[in-house]
Each structure stands twice: as structure tokens, then as C-alpha cells.
Amino acid sequence: MKILLIGGTGIISTAVSRTMLEKGHELWLINRGTHNDVLPAGAHFIIGDINDTDAMKSALKGHYFDCVADFTVLKPEQINRDYQLFAGITKQYIFISSASAYQKPLSCYEITESTPLYNPYWDYAQNKISCENELMDLYRRTGFPITIIRPSHTYDEYNVPLCITGWKGCYSVVKRIREERPVIIPGDGTSLWTLTHNSDFARAFLGIAGNPHALGEAVNITSDEVMTWNQIYKTIADELQVPLHPFYVSSLFLHQAGPYDFKSCLLGERVQTAVFKNDKLKRLVPGFQAAVPFRNGISTTLQNLISDPQLQVEDPIFDSWCDSIISTLTQAAATVKSAFPTCI
């Protein structure tokens, strides 16, 4: 199969690139020529800016693909750009949407592909919904051979999946856990969440790519393993062989206490229950089953993080912010309690 990926160097797309090559497919990538060092040997490159439509049309001349997948589209106008570029030169166009597009809050805790798309909290999710609407309209009007994939929280062997972090990533939180310092968990940590290893996503993607039964369909790709955030953080602490010291804080308070915009990603996604039904995926890809339990996947991720100093990016601003939140709320609780002594 000849497949073209736009992007190819993110958490999800790197695993897809690697898997496609391992299975002997002909892989082409469009990017600006950066981060090529993270890709395995054997890929073919079209170097350039996909937003330069005329240059891209020239670069794509003579190509015909079994599948084109765009991992970079964030806004509806980019859908029209891709339609102009790829209509007529591919058997299938895959759009990577997001499970954040699903209804918030849910009317039913189990999420299927027919769950309504509605997220008033997050511009990112609203744009993904608009992109999906554009694509379905093109499919109905022109027959543009689209497939929509909706991944949820996907992680890899270098990035620890957490409910909140600062701008510099996961290491600051992992360091707090290792040092047995309090770690902020939004809400009370009991909402249900689904984490998917990128290698599992890639195997499922390979079964969707070039699959004629997937045309015109939206498909969830997630693990079937469901955990609470308390269980996720406890698993991380267990792998680090230290006790967990959670400190629970309202999502709205975290947002109000800035400088981080936590309202979008928390209320718009991560503190909402996310239990996915993957029946359609398993029907389209017979025999598929996510193979990497979180305990196994996070063990490798933590080993890589702890052994590689280049991955250990300090975030003193986020760290100090966490300490300030914890100290302030602890003092506030003590003050209120002293003002209202226990009455028997």
C-alpha cells in the first residue's frame, strides 16, 4: 500500500510511520523538513509547506495514493485545502479528529461513534467538529472518500500521560511524585478515563487505512482499559516505587488561579468520563485488540524518562504554582476550621 502522511512526527503519527514501514508499505511524508531524525529509515519525503497549494500540487503531480492521512488539520479551511490537493489522487482520505469532540457532559457514559458531537468548553474540539462537518458534506456531495478517526488520550514511550502539566511537559509532575511531594489531581480523581498506547493506535490505523468498508465512517480508536485518574497516578507512583500523595483541587479553581487555561482541557475533556465502545473498529479490523496495558506501557515510558537527562525538562514556574495552590488551600481550610470549632 502506498500511503501519504501529512505530519508524521507526533506522538500518534510517529508510531503510524514506524508500523507502516515495518509492515513493508510504501510510506510518503509531507513536512517542512524538520524532525526527520525521529523517523525510521525507508520513508520517502515531499519537503515543503502544505499551505502553499500551488507548490504542493506541483510536488504531488504523478502521484496516486491508496491512502492520505492528515495529522495536522485543526481548522475547517484546511479541509478545503486538502480537498483541493488530494481529490482524485487517493482512494481514501483519513482525517484525525479527536474524542474531545464528543458531548460534554455526556448523556450516556459509554461513548460510541453516534454519541453527539458537542463541546462548549474548548475551541480545539469545536474546530474538530467543524472539520468533520465539512468532510461529511464533501463525502455526500462529491464522493470524496473520507474516513474520520477519533483518538482519545494517546501516549508513547517518552511522554507520561497526566491530567494536568505546565507548559514544559510531564517531568515536573513525575519529579514531584518521585520526591513524595503532593501532586495536584483535578476534582476528586474518580472520573473514568481511557489511555491508549501509540503502538496500539498504529495497529488499528493500519487496519483502517486502505479499507473500503471504512469510507464515509467515523471510527473510535482507543484502548478498552478504563481507569480513574486516581488509579492512573497510583500506577505511576507504584512504578516509581513511592507512595502517592494526591492533593485534590476543583477544576474551575485551577483555571481561575491561572496562568494556565485549564478550563478548556479539563472541563472540555479530562475530568469528563470517557468510556469508549470500539465495536465498529473491531468490525472493520477483525481480531484487533489493544495489546499494551497501562501498567506495561507506563513502565517503559518512566524508564526512558528517568534514564535520559534530555527528557528531564524542569518547569520551576509550574512547580512553584503547584506549591502555592497547595499551601493556600491548606491554610484556607485550617482557617475556616478554626473559625467553626466542632460542636457536639
PDB file of N, CA, C and O in Angstrom, residues 196-254:
ATOM      1  N   THR A 196      -4.459   5.234  25.731  1.00  0.00           N
ATOM      2  CA  THR A 196      -4.131   4.313  24.644  1.00  0.00           C
ATOM      3  C   THR A 196      -2.667   4.468  24.267  1.00  0.00           C
ATOM      4  O   THR A 196      -2.203   5.595  24.036  1.00  0.00           O
ATOM      5  N   HIS A 197      -1.939   3.369  24.209  1.00  0.00           N
ATOM      6  CA  HIS A 197      -0.543   3.427  23.781  1.00  0.00           C
ATOM      7  C   HIS A 197      -0.487   3.659  22.275  1.00  0.00           C
ATOM      8  O   HIS A 197      -1.303   3.107  21.522  1.00  0.00           O
ATOM      9  N   ASN A 198       0.475   4.465  21.828  1.00  0.00           N
ATOM     10  CA  ASN A 198       0.503   4.824  20.402  1.00  0.00           C
ATOM     11  C   ASN A 198       0.759   3.618  19.501  1.00  0.00           C
ATOM     12  O   ASN A 198       0.348   3.615  18.337  1.00  0.00           O
ATOM     13  N   SER A 199       1.392   2.575  20.013  1.00  0.00           N
ATOM     14  CA  SER A 199       1.606   1.383  19.178  1.00  0.00           C
ATOM     15  C   SER A 199       0.285   0.668  18.913  1.00  0.00           C
ATOM     16  O   SER A 199       0.083   0.106  17.822  1.00  0.00           O
ATOM     17  N   ASP A 200      -0.631   0.682  19.887  1.00  0.00           N
ATOM     18  CA  ASP A 200      -1.955   0.106  19.667  1.00  0.00           C
ATOM     19  C   ASP A 200      -2.743   0.938  18.658  1.00  0.00           C
ATOM     20  O   ASP A 200      -3.433   0.390  17.782  1.00  0.00           O
ATOM     21  N   PHE A 201      -2.663   2.261  18.791  1.00  0.00           N
ATOM     22  CA  PHE A 201      -3.327   3.118  17.805  1.00  0.00           C
ATOM     23  C   PHE A 201      -2.810   2.804  16.407  1.00  0.00           C
ATOM     24  O   PHE A 201      -3.595   2.701  15.452  1.00  0.00           O
ATOM     25  N   ALA A 202      -1.503   2.656  16.267  1.00  0.00           N
ATOM     26  CA  ALA A 202      -0.909   2.430  14.948  1.00  0.00           C
ATOM     27  C   ALA A 202      -1.387   1.128  14.320  1.00  0.00           C
ATOM     28  O   ALA A 202      -1.661   1.071  13.115  1.00  0.00           O
ATOM     29  N   ARG A 203      -1.511   0.075  15.121  1.00  0.00           N
ATOM     30  CA  ARG A 203      -2.000  -1.199  14.581  1.00  0.00           C
ATOM     31  C   ARG A 203      -3.438  -1.073  14.101  1.00  0.00           C
ATOM     32  O   ARG A 203      -3.809  -1.618  13.050  1.00  0.00           O
ATOM     33  N   ALA A 204      -4.260  -0.360  14.868  1.00  0.00           N
ATOM     34  CA  ALA A 204      -5.644  -0.153  14.444  1.00  0.00           C
ATOM     35  C   ALA A 204      -5.706   0.700  13.185  1.00  0.00           C
ATOM     36  O   ALA A 204      -6.473   0.411  12.257  1.00  0.00           O
ATOM     37  N   PHE A 205      -4.884   1.746  13.140  1.00  0.00           N
ATOM     38  CA  PHE A 205      -4.840   2.623  11.975  1.00  0.00           C
ATOM     39  C   PHE A 205      -4.491   1.837  10.714  1.00  0.00           C
ATOM     40  O   PHE A 205      -5.086   2.045   9.647  1.00  0.00           O
ATOM     41  N   LEU A 206      -3.546   0.919  10.844  1.00  0.00           N
ATOM     42  CA  LEU A 206      -3.127   0.123   9.689  1.00  0.00           C
ATOM     43  C   LEU A 206      -4.288  -0.705   9.142  1.00  0.00           C
ATOM     44  O   LEU A 206      -4.391  -0.921   7.931  1.00  0.00           O
ATOM     45  N   GLY A 207      -5.199  -1.141  10.022  1.00  0.00           N
ATOM     46  CA  GLY A 207      -6.361  -1.893   9.558  1.00  0.00           C
ATOM     47  C   GLY A 207      -7.428  -1.019   8.926  1.00  0.00           C
ATOM     48  O   GLY A 207      -8.242  -1.504   8.134  1.00  0.00           O
ATOM     49  N   ILE A 208      -7.437   0.284   9.261  1.00  0.00           N
ATOM     50  CA  ILE A 208      -8.396   1.220   8.678  1.00  0.00           C
ATOM     51  C   ILE A 208      -7.897   1.754   7.342  1.00  0.00           C
ATOM     52  O   ILE A 208      -8.672   1.944   6.395  1.00  0.00           O
ATOM     53  N   ALA A 209      -6.584   2.011   7.253  1.00  0.00           N
ATOM     54  CA  ALA A 209      -6.003   2.586   6.039  1.00  0.00           C
ATOM     55  C   ALA A 209      -6.196   1.643   4.856  1.00  0.00           C
ATOM     56  O   ALA A 209      -5.886   0.450   4.935  1.00  0.00           O
ATOM     57  N   GLY A 210      -6.735   2.163   3.781  1.00  0.00           N
ATOM     58  CA  GLY A 210      -6.967   1.364   2.590  1.00  0.00           C
ATOM     59  C   GLY A 210      -8.150   0.431   2.697  1.00  0.00           C
ATOM     60  O   GLY A 210      -8.370  -0.396   1.798  1.00  0.00           O
ATOM     61  N   ASN A 211      -8.927   0.550   3.746  1.00  0.00           N
ATOM     62  CA  ASN A 211     -10.076  -0.345   3.977  1.00  0.00           C
ATOM     63  C   ASN A 211     -11.325   0.284   3.354  1.00  0.00           C
ATOM     64  O   ASN A 211     -11.828   1.291   3.841  1.00  0.00           O
ATOM     65  N   PRO A 212     -11.870  -0.284   2.283  1.00  0.00           N
ATOM     66  CA  PRO A 212     -13.030   0.321   1.618  1.00  0.00           C
ATOM     67  C   PRO A 212     -14.278   0.363   2.505  1.00  0.00           C
ATOM     68  O   PRO A 212     -15.156   1.201   2.301  1.00  0.00           O
ATOM     69  N   HIS A 213     -14.351  -0.512   3.498  1.00  0.00           N
ATOM     70  CA  HIS A 213     -15.508  -0.529   4.390  1.00  0.00           C
ATOM     71  C   HIS A 213     -15.506   0.654   5.365  1.00  0.00           C
ATOM     72  O   HIS A 213     -16.516   0.917   6.021  1.00  0.00           O
ATOM     73  N   ALA A 214     -14.369   1.344   5.457  1.00  0.00           N
ATOM     74  CA  ALA A 214     -14.266   2.484   6.372  1.00  0.00           C
ATOM     75  C   ALA A 214     -14.640   3.808   5.711  1.00  0.00           C
ATOM     76  O   ALA A 214     -14.703   4.829   6.386  1.00  0.00           O
ATOM     77  N   LEU A 215     -14.923   3.802   4.409  1.00  0.00           N
ATOM     78  CA  LEU A 215     -15.236   5.049   3.716  1.00  0.00           C
ATOM     79  C   LEU A 215     -16.572   5.604   4.197  1.00  0.00           C
ATOM     80  O   LEU A 215     -17.558   4.882   4.328  1.00  0.00           O
ATOM     81  N   GLY A 216     -16.579   6.900   4.471  1.00  0.00           N
ATOM     82  CA  GLY A 216     -17.782   7.559   4.963  1.00  0.00           C
ATOM     83  C   GLY A 216     -18.062   7.324   6.435  1.00  0.00           C
ATOM     84  O   GLY A 216     -19.094   7.757   6.943  1.00  0.00           O
ATOM     85  N   GLU A 217     -17.134   6.667   7.130  1.00  0.00           N
ATOM     86  CA  GLU A 217     -17.346   6.299   8.524  1.00  0.00           C
ATOM     87  C   GLU A 217     -16.491   7.154   9.467  1.00  0.00           C
ATOM     88  O   GLU A 217     -15.409   7.625   9.109  1.00  0.00           O
ATOM     89  N   ALA A 218     -16.979   7.321  10.699  1.00  0.00           N
ATOM     90  CA  ALA A 218     -16.189   7.836  11.810  1.00  0.00           C
ATOM     91  C   ALA A 218     -15.906   6.661  12.740  1.00  0.00           C
ATOM     92  O   ALA A 218     -16.796   5.851  13.014  1.00  0.00           O
ATOM     93  N   VAL A 219     -14.659   6.563  13.213  1.00  0.00           N
ATOM     94  CA  VAL A 219     -14.244   5.381  13.968  1.00  0.00           C
ATOM     95  C   VAL A 219     -13.446   5.798  15.202  1.00  0.00           C
ATOM     96  O   VAL A 219     -12.471   6.552  15.085  1.00  0.00           O
ATOM     97  N   ASN A 220     -13.847   5.289  16.367  1.00  0.00           N
ATOM     98  CA  ASN A 220     -13.036   5.458  17.573  1.00  0.00           C
ATOM     99  C   ASN A 220     -11.826   4.533  17.502  1.00  0.00           C
ATOM    100  O   ASN A 220     -11.948   3.370  17.105  1.00  0.00           O
ATOM    101  N   ILE A 221     -10.662   5.031  17.920  1.00  0.00           N
ATOM    102  CA  ILE A 221      -9.507   4.162  18.146  1.00  0.00           C
ATOM    103  C   ILE A 221      -8.994   4.455  19.552  1.00  0.00           C
ATOM    104  O   ILE A 221      -8.317   5.456  19.798  1.00  0.00           O
ATOM    105  N   THR A 222      -9.360   3.575  20.489  1.00  0.00           N
ATOM    106  CA  THR A 222      -8.887   3.694  21.863  1.00  0.00           C
ATOM    107  C   THR A 222      -8.684   2.295  22.436  1.00  0.00           C
ATOM    108  O   THR A 222      -9.117   1.303  21.864  1.00  0.00           O
ATOM    109  N   SER A 223      -8.048   2.269  23.580  1.00  0.00           N
ATOM    110  CA  SER A 223      -7.981   1.032  24.356  1.00  0.00           C
ATOM    111  C   SER A 223      -9.337   0.741  24.983  1.00  0.00           C
ATOM    112  O   SER A 223     -10.193   1.627  25.091  1.00  0.00           O
ATOM    113  N   ASP A 224      -9.527  -0.496  25.424  1.00  0.00           N
ATOM    114  CA  ASP A 224     -10.721  -0.857  26.190  1.00  0.00           C
ATOM    115  C   ASP A 224     -10.476  -0.755  27.694  1.00  0.00           C
ATOM    116  O   ASP A 224     -11.396  -0.947  28.483  1.00  0.00           O
ATOM    117  N   GLU A 225      -9.248  -0.455  28.087  1.00  0.00           N
ATOM    118  CA  GLU A 225      -8.904  -0.366  29.508  1.00  0.00           C
ATOM    119  C   GLU A 225      -9.370   0.976  30.070  1.00  0.00           C
ATOM    120  O   GLU A 225      -8.987   2.033  29.572  1.00  0.00           O
ATOM    121  N   VAL A 226     -10.177   0.927  31.116  1.00  0.00           N
ATOM    122  CA  VAL A 226     -10.727   2.133  31.734  1.00  0.00           C
ATOM    123  C   VAL A 226     -10.185   2.255  33.158  1.00  0.00           C
ATOM    124  O   VAL A 226     -10.217   1.285  33.924  1.00  0.00           O
ATOM    125  N   MET A 227      -9.702   3.448  33.510  1.00  0.00           N
ATOM    126  CA  MET A 227      -9.139   3.687  34.837  1.00  0.00           C
ATOM    127  C   MET A 227      -9.627   5.030  35.356  1.00  0.00           C
ATOM    128  O   MET A 227      -9.991   5.915  34.564  1.00  0.00           O
ATOM    129  N   THR A 228      -9.626   5.195  36.666  1.00  0.00           N
ATOM    130  CA  THR A 228      -9.833   6.528  37.228  1.00  0.00           C
ATOM    131  C   THR A 228      -8.487   7.253  37.220  1.00  0.00           C
ATOM    132  O   THR A 228      -7.417   6.632  37.124  1.00  0.00           O
ATOM    133  N   TRP A 229      -8.554   8.592  37.355  1.00  0.00           N
ATOM    134  CA  TRP A 229      -7.292   9.344  37.447  1.00  0.00           C
ATOM    135  C   TRP A 229      -6.529   8.941  38.705  1.00  0.00           C
ATOM    136  O   TRP A 229      -5.283   8.923  38.705  1.00  0.00           O
ATOM    137  N   ASN A 230      -7.235   8.598  39.767  1.00  0.00           N
ATOM    138  CA  ASN A 230      -6.540   8.107  40.958  1.00  0.00           C
ATOM    139  C   ASN A 230      -5.742   6.849  40.638  1.00  0.00           C
ATOM    140  O   ASN A 230      -4.583   6.701  41.060  1.00  0.00           O
ATOM    141  N   GLN A 231      -6.339   5.936  39.886  1.00  0.00           N
ATOM    142  CA  GLN A 231      -5.637   4.702  39.521  1.00  0.00           C
ATOM    143  C   GLN A 231      -4.457   4.984  38.602  1.00  0.00           C
ATOM    144  O   GLN A 231      -3.400   4.348  38.714  1.00  0.00           O
ATOM    145  N   ILE A 232      -4.630   5.933  37.699  1.00  0.00           N
ATOM    146  CA  ILE A 232      -3.542   6.275  36.773  1.00  0.00           C
ATOM    147  C   ILE A 232      -2.345   6.821  37.540  1.00  0.00           C
ATOM    148  O   ILE A 232      -1.198   6.359  37.362  1.00  0.00           O
ATOM    149  N   TYR A 233      -2.588   7.797  38.415  1.00  0.00           N
ATOM    150  CA  TYR A 233      -1.486   8.376  39.188  1.00  0.00           C
ATOM    151  C   TYR A 233      -0.892   7.356  40.154  1.00  0.00           C
ATOM    152  O   TYR A 233       0.332   7.327  40.367  1.00  0.00           O
ATOM    153  N   LYS A 234      -1.745   6.515  40.729  1.00  0.00           N
ATOM    154  CA  LYS A 234      -1.234   5.481  41.652  1.00  0.00           C
ATOM    155  C   LYS A 234      -0.359   4.480  40.900  1.00  0.00           C
ATOM    156  O   LYS A 234       0.673   4.023  41.432  1.00  0.00           O
ATOM    157  N   THR A 235      -0.735   4.134  39.674  1.00  0.00           N
ATOM    158  CA  THR A 235       0.082   3.218  38.877  1.00  0.00           C
ATOM    159  C   THR A 235       1.448   3.828  38.592  1.00  0.00           C
ATOM    160  O   THR A 235       2.480   3.140  38.655  1.00  0.00           O
ATOM    161  N   ILE A 236       1.472   5.105  38.279  1.00  0.00           N
ATOM    162  CA  ILE A 236       2.744   5.795  38.042  1.00  0.00           C
ATOM    163  C   ILE A 236       3.602   5.766  39.302  1.00  0.00           C
ATOM    164  O   ILE A 236       4.808   5.444  39.259  1.00  0.00           O
ATOM    165  N   ALA A 237       3.001   6.090  40.452  1.00  0.00           N
ATOM    166  CA  ALA A 237       3.743   6.073  41.714  1.00  0.00           C
ATOM    167  C   ALA A 237       4.252   4.668  42.042  1.00  0.00           C
ATOM    168  O   ALA A 237       5.392   4.493  42.504  1.00  0.00           O
ATOM    169  N   ASP A 238       3.417   3.660  41.792  1.00  0.00           N
ATOM    170  CA  ASP A 238       3.836   2.274  42.059  1.00  0.00           C
ATOM    171  C   ASP A 238       5.041   1.902  41.208  1.00  0.00           C
ATOM    172  O   ASP A 238       5.976   1.237  41.694  1.00  0.00           O
ATOM    173  N   GLU A 239       5.032   2.304  39.944  1.00  0.00           N
ATOM    174  CA  GLU A 239       6.173   2.004  39.072  1.00  0.00           C
ATOM    175  C   GLU A 239       7.428   2.729  39.541  1.00  0.00           C
ATOM    176  O   GLU A 239       8.547   2.243  39.348  1.00  0.00           O
ATOM    177  N   LEU A 240       7.252   3.893  40.173  1.00  0.00           N
ATOM    178  CA  LEU A 240       8.387   4.647  40.723  1.00  0.00           C
ATOM    179  C   LEU A 240       8.753   4.168  42.121  1.00  0.00           C
ATOM    180  O   LEU A 240       9.708   4.669  42.729  1.00  0.00           O
ATOM    181  N   GLN A 241       7.954   3.227  42.657  1.00  0.00           N
ATOM    182  CA  GLN A 241       8.180   2.610  43.965  1.00  0.00           C
ATOM    183  C   GLN A 241       8.150   3.633  45.094  1.00  0.00           C
ATOM    184  O   GLN A 241       8.985   3.622  46.010  1.00  0.00           O
ATOM    185  N   VAL A 242       7.177   4.532  45.018  1.00  0.00           N
ATOM    186  CA  VAL A 242       6.968   5.521  46.078  1.00  0.00           C
ATOM    187  C   VAL A 242       5.469   5.634  46.346  1.00  0.00           C
ATOM    188  O   VAL A 242       4.661   5.324  45.474  1.00  0.00           O
ATOM    189  N   PRO A 243       5.080   6.088  47.549  1.00  0.00           N
ATOM    190  CA  PRO A 243       3.657   6.334  47.800  1.00  0.00           C
ATOM    191  C   PRO A 243       3.202   7.593  47.084  1.00  0.00           C
ATOM    192  O   PRO A 243       3.979   8.523  46.855  1.00  0.00           O
ATOM    193  N   LEU A 244       1.924   7.621  46.716  1.00  0.00           N
ATOM    194  CA  LEU A 244       1.346   8.800  46.066  1.00  0.00           C
ATOM    195  C   LEU A 244       0.726   9.706  47.119  1.00  0.00           C
ATOM    196  O   LEU A 244       0.057   9.236  48.042  1.00  0.00           O
ATOM    197  N   HIS A 245       0.943  11.013  46.952  1.00  0.00           N
ATOM    198  CA  HIS A 245       0.353  11.999  47.850  1.00  0.00           C
ATOM    199  C   HIS A 245      -0.519  12.945  47.018  1.00  0.00           C
ATOM    200  O   HIS A 245      -0.084  14.030  46.617  1.00  0.00           O
ATOM    201  N   PRO A 246      -1.767  12.553  46.756  1.00  0.00           N
ATOM    202  CA  PRO A 246      -2.636  13.384  45.915  1.00  0.00           C
ATOM    203  C   PRO A 246      -3.164  14.589  46.678  1.00  0.00           C
ATOM    204  O   PRO A 246      -3.416  14.521  47.890  1.00  0.00           O
ATOM    205  N   PHE A 247      -3.357  15.691  45.967  1.00  0.00           N
ATOM    206  CA  PHE A 247      -3.982  16.886  46.535  1.00  0.00           C
ATOM    207  C   PHE A 247      -5.077  17.294  45.558  1.00  0.00           C
ATOM    208  O   PHE A 247      -4.794  17.673  44.421  1.00  0.00           O
ATOM    209  N   TYR A 248      -6.320  17.193  45.986  1.00  0.00           N
ATOM    210  CA  TYR A 248      -7.453  17.381  45.092  1.00  0.00           C
ATOM    211  C   TYR A 248      -7.898  18.849  45.070  1.00  0.00           C
ATOM    212  O   TYR A 248      -8.062  19.478  46.118  1.00  0.00           O
ATOM    213  N   VAL A 249      -8.092  19.351  43.843  1.00  0.00           N
ATOM    214  CA  VAL A 249      -8.461  20.754  43.655  1.00  0.00           C
ATOM    215  C   VAL A 249      -9.525  20.848  42.570  1.00  0.00           C
ATOM    216  O   VAL A 249      -9.430  20.169  41.532  1.00  0.00           O
ATOM    217  N   SER A 250     -10.522  21.698  42.786  1.00  0.00           N
ATOM    218  CA  SER A 250     -11.564  21.941  41.785  1.00  0.00           C
ATOM    219  C   SER A 250     -10.955  22.381  40.458  1.00  0.00           C
ATOM    220  O   SER A 250     -10.035  23.201  40.412  1.00  0.00           O
ATOM    221  N   SER A 251     -11.497  21.852  39.366  1.00  0.00           N
ATOM    222  CA  SER A 251     -11.019  22.240  38.034  1.00  0.00           C
ATOM    223  C   SER A 251     -11.219  23.726  37.779  1.00  0.00           C
ATOM    224  O   SER A 251     -10.348  24.392  37.205  1.00  0.00           O
ATOM    225  N   LEU A 252     -12.360  24.248  38.189  1.00  0.00           N
ATOM    226  CA  LEU A 252     -12.623  25.677  37.989  1.00  0.00           C
ATOM    227  C   LEU A 252     -11.643  26.533  38.786  1.00  0.00           C
ATOM    228  O   LEU A 252     -11.172  27.559  38.300  1.00  0.00           O
ATOM    229  N   PHE A 253     -11.320  26.112  40.008  1.00  0.00           N
ATOM    230  CA  PHE A 253     -10.355  26.867  40.804  1.00  0.00           C
ATOM    231  C   PHE A 253      -8.982  26.861  40.134  1.00  0.00           C
ATOM    232  O   PHE A 253      -8.295  27.890  40.099  1.00  0.00           O
ATOM    233  N   LEU A 254      -8.577  25.722  39.602  1.00  0.00           N
ATOM    234  CA  LEU A 254      -7.288  25.644  38.914  1.00  0.00           C
ATOM    235  C   LEU A 254      -7.239  26.617  37.744  1.00  0.00           C
ATOM    236  O   LEU A 254      -6.233  27.283  37.508  1.00  0.00           O
TER     237      LEU A 254
END
